[in-house]
Amino acid sequence: NAGVTQTPKFRILKIGQSMTLQCTQDMNHNYMYWYRQDPGMGLKLIYYSVGAGITDKGEVPNGYNVSRSTTEDFPLRLELAAPSQTSVYFCASTPGRTSGSLAYNEQFFGPGTRLTVL
Amino acid sequence: TQLLEQSPQFLSIQEGENLTVYCNSSSVFSSLQWYRQEPGEGPVLLVTVVTGGEVKKLKRLTFQFGDARKDSSLHITAAQPGDTGLYLCAAHGYNAGNMLTFGGGTRLMVKP
């Protein structure tokens, strides 16, 4: 299993440009998440999904959109890039309610996408 | 919004020293996890604690969940350079849809 994969690894955008960060997991996990991590900080939840066709906002959703058409893929869309969106973006997945107690669920993270908006 | 505060933010120690990292909140959590993150990679789970007062050991790392399930600590004995990294605590709240709230992290550097 590849686990959680993210592309691209690095990207530089100009203000106002748009892009999609790709995330794929091959573990058949129901729950998927997008986080951003600013320098020297912890992770903040942007959006999450509990299954195909279901998405919901996290702590910092403004400026982002997501979709979940399949169990495997959870892309994150930036429509009008702003310097405040310069960050490292992590996608994560976890089995969800099918695997027993949610309290023990480990989140599996991808390697991240480093985005700079100039 | 549940807030997790970690202390210290930065820690630089010599190989062989002991250290403790703290994770505190005013909220009660159903469980708490500790992750370790190395540069250029995503966080990796170290441990999950669920029961108030629970203590778990992972080689030289000892994790404790507070009796009231509001705080946790990570103690490393005889730190080694391989322990260098960012340590993150993360908590599951009640009715949180399995979402995690992360602390700000403790960046540990262990010098040989």
Coordinates of C-alpha atoms in Angstrom, one line a residue:
Chain A
N1 CA 0.0 0.0 0.0
A2 CA 1.2 3.5 -0.8
G3 CA -0.9 5.0 2.0
V4 CA -1.7 8.6 1.5
T5 CA -0.1 10.3 -1.5
Q6 CA -0.2 14.1 -2.3
T7 CA 0.8 16.0 -5.4
P8 CA 2.5 18.3 -6.1
K9 CA 5.2 18.4 -3.4
F10 CA 6.0 22.0 -4.1
R11 CA 4.2 24.8 -5.9
I12 CA 4.6 28.6 -6.3
L13 CA 1.5 30.6 -7.2
K14 CA 0.9 34.2 -8.1
I15 CA -1.8 36.1 -6.2
G16 CA -5.2 35.4 -7.8
Q17 CA -4.2 32.1 -9.5
S18 CA -6.0 28.9 -8.7
M19 CA -4.9 25.3 -8.2
T20 CA -6.0 21.9 -7.0
L21 CA -4.0 19.9 -4.4
Q22 CA -4.5 16.3 -5.0
C23 CA -4.8 13.6 -2.3
T24 CA -5.3 9.9 -2.7
Q25 CA -5.4 7.0 -0.2
D26 CA -5.4 3.3 -1.0
M27 CA -6.4 2.1 2.5
N28 CA -10.2 2.2 1.9
H29 CA -10.6 4.8 4.7
N30 CA -13.9 6.5 5.0
Y31 CA -12.7 9.7 6.7
M32 CA -10.3 12.2 5.1
Y33 CA -9.0 15.5 6.2
W34 CA -7.1 18.6 4.9
Y35 CA -4.9 20.5 7.3
R36 CA -2.6 23.5 6.9
Q37 CA 0.5 23.9 8.9
D38 CA 2.1 27.4 9.2
P39 CA 5.8 27.7 10.1
G40 CA 6.5 26.4 13.6
M41 CA 2.9 25.8 14.3
G42 CA 0.5 22.9 14.8
L43 CA -2.1 21.8 12.3
K44 CA -5.4 23.5 11.6
L45 CA -8.3 21.6 10.0
I46 CA -9.5 23.1 6.7
Y47 CA -12.2 20.6 5.5
Y48 CA -13.0 17.0 6.2
S49 CA -15.1 14.2 4.7
V50 CA -16.8 11.2 6.4
G51 CA -17.4 9.4 3.1
A52 CA -17.9 9.8 -0.6
G53 CA -20.3 12.7 -1.4
I54 CA -20.1 14.2 2.2
T55 CA -17.9 17.1 3.1
D56 CA -17.9 19.6 5.9
K57 CA -16.0 22.7 7.0
G58 CA -13.2 22.6 9.6
E59 CA -11.7 25.5 11.6
V60 CA -10.2 27.5 8.6
P61 CA -12.3 26.8 5.5
N62 CA -12.3 30.3 3.9
G63 CA -10.6 30.5 0.5
Y64 CA -10.8 26.7 0.0
N65 CA -13.2 24.2 -1.5
V66 CA -13.3 20.4 -1.5
S67 CA -15.1 17.5 -3.2
R68 CA -15.2 13.8 -2.5
S69 CA -16.6 11.9 -5.5
T70 CA -14.8 8.6 -4.6
T71 CA -13.5 7.0 -1.4
E72 CA -9.9 7.3 -2.6
D73 CA -9.7 10.9 -3.6
F74 CA -10.1 14.2 -1.7
P75 CA -8.8 17.2 -3.7
L76 CA -8.5 20.6 -2.2
R77 CA -9.2 23.6 -4.4
L78 CA -7.8 27.2 -4.0
E79 CA -9.7 29.5 -6.3
L80 CA -8.1 32.9 -5.8
A81 CA -4.7 32.4 -4.1
A82 CA -3.7 34.9 -1.5
P83 CA -0.3 35.3 0.4
S84 CA -2.1 34.2 3.6
Q85 CA -2.5 30.8 2.0
T86 CA 1.3 30.3 2.0
S87 CA 1.6 27.1 4.1
V88 CA 2.3 23.4 4.1
Y89 CA -0.9 21.4 3.4
F90 CA -1.4 17.9 4.7
C91 CA -4.0 15.4 3.7
A92 CA -4.9 12.6 6.2
S93 CA -7.2 9.7 6.4
T94 CA -8.6 7.4 9.1
P95 CA -10.9 4.3 8.9
G96 CA -13.8 5.9 10.7
R97 CA -16.8 4.2 12.3
T98 CA -16.3 0.8 10.6
S99 CA -13.2 0.1 12.6
G100 CA -14.5 0.1 16.2
S101 CA -13.8 2.9 18.7
L102 CA -13.2 6.2 17.1
A103 CA -11.1 7.2 20.1
Y104 CA -8.3 4.9 18.9
N105 CA -8.3 5.9 15.3
E106 CA -4.9 6.9 14.0
Q107 CA -4.8 9.5 11.3
F108 CA -2.4 8.6 8.5
F109 CA -0.8 11.6 6.9
G110 CA 0.6 12.3 3.4
P111 CA 4.0 13.9 2.9
G112 CA 2.5 17.4 2.4
T113 CA 2.4 20.1 -0.3
R114 CA 4.5 23.2 0.3
L115 CA 2.7 26.1 -1.3
T116 CA 4.0 29.7 -1.6
V117 CA 1.8 32.5 -2.9
L118 CA 3.7 35.6 -4.1
Chain B
T1 CA -13.3 25.8 19.8
Q2 CA -11.2 23.4 22.0
L3 CA -7.7 24.8 22.6
L4 CA -4.6 22.7 23.3
E5 CA -1.6 24.4 24.6
Q6 CA 1.8 22.8 24.5
S7 CA 4.9 23.7 26.5
P8 CA 7.6 24.4 26.0
Q9 CA 7.5 25.5 22.3
F10 CA 11.2 24.8 21.8
L11 CA 13.6 22.6 23.7
S12 CA 17.3 22.1 23.0
I13 CA 19.1 19.5 25.1
Q14 CA 22.2 17.4 25.2
E15 CA 22.1 13.7 24.4
G16 CA 21.4 11.7 27.6
E17 CA 19.2 14.3 29.3
N18 CA 15.6 13.8 30.3
L19 CA 12.8 16.0 29.3
T20 CA 9.0 16.5 29.7
V21 CA 6.6 18.1 27.3
Y22 CA 3.1 19.2 28.4
C23 CA -0.2 19.4 26.7
N24 CA -3.0 21.3 28.5
S25 CA -6.6 22.3 28.0
S26 CA -9.6 23.6 29.8
S27 CA -11.7 21.0 27.9
V28 CA -12.3 17.4 28.6
F29 CA -11.4 15.0 25.8
S30 CA -12.5 11.5 24.9
S31 CA -8.9 10.6 24.0
L32 CA -5.6 12.2 23.3
Q33 CA -2.9 11.3 20.8
W34 CA 0.8 12.2 20.5
Y35 CA 2.3 12.5 17.0
R36 CA 5.9 13.0 16.0
Q37 CA 6.8 14.9 12.8
E38 CA 10.2 15.0 11.1
P39 CA 11.1 17.8 8.6
G40 CA 9.5 17.4 5.2
E41 CA 7.1 14.7 6.4
G42 CA 3.7 14.3 7.8
P43 CA 3.0 13.5 11.5
V44 CA 3.2 9.9 12.6
L45 CA 1.2 8.5 15.6
L46 CA 3.2 7.6 18.7
V47 CA 0.4 6.7 21.1
T48 CA -3.3 7.1 22.0
V49 CA -4.4 7.5 25.6
V50 CA -8.1 7.1 26.5
T51 CA -8.6 6.5 30.2
G52 CA -8.0 9.2 32.8
G53 CA -4.8 8.6 34.7
E54 CA -3.6 6.2 32.0
V55 CA 0.2 5.7 31.5
K56 CA 1.7 4.2 28.4
K57 CA 5.3 3.5 27.7
L58 CA 7.0 3.2 24.3
K59 CA 10.7 2.3 24.9
R60 CA 12.2 5.5 26.4
L61 CA 9.0 7.5 26.0
T62 CA 6.3 7.7 28.8
F63 CA 2.9 9.2 28.1
Q64 CA 0.4 10.1 30.7
F65 CA -3.3 11.2 30.5
G66 CA -4.5 13.4 33.3
D67 CA -7.1 12.1 35.7
A68 CA -9.6 14.6 34.5
R69 CA -8.8 14.0 30.8
K70 CA -7.8 17.6 30.2
D71 CA -4.1 17.3 30.0
S72 CA -1.2 15.0 29.0
S73 CA 2.5 14.8 29.3
L74 CA 5.3 13.1 27.4
H75 CA 8.5 12.2 29.2
I76 CA 11.6 11.1 27.3
T77 CA 14.4 9.4 29.3
A78 CA 18.0 9.6 28.1
A79 CA 17.2 11.6 24.9
Q80 CA 19.0 10.6 21.8
P81 CA 19.7 12.7 18.6
G82 CA 17.1 10.4 16.8
D83 CA 14.4 11.9 19.1
T84 CA 14.8 15.3 17.4
G85 CA 11.6 16.4 15.8
L86 CA 8.3 18.2 16.3
Y87 CA 6.0 16.6 18.9
L88 CA 2.3 17.3 18.5
C89 CA -0.5 16.5 20.9
A90 CA -4.0 16.1 19.4
A91 CA -7.3 15.5 21.1
H92 CA -10.6 13.9 20.1
G93 CA -13.4 15.9 21.7
Y94 CA -17.0 14.6 22.4
N95 CA -19.3 14.9 19.4
A96 CA -16.4 16.0 17.3
G97 CA -17.0 13.7 14.3
N98 CA -13.7 12.1 14.8
M99 CA -11.9 15.4 14.2
L100 CA -8.7 16.1 15.9
T101 CA -7.6 19.4 17.5
F102 CA -3.9 19.8 17.4
G103 CA -1.6 21.7 19.9
G104 CA 1.0 24.1 18.6
G105 CA 3.8 21.6 18.9
T106 CA 7.1 21.3 20.8
R107 CA 10.2 21.4 18.7
L108 CA 12.9 19.2 20.2
M109 CA 16.5 19.2 19.3
V110 CA 18.8 16.7 20.9
K111 CA 22.5 17.5 20.4
P112 CA 25.1 14.7 20.4

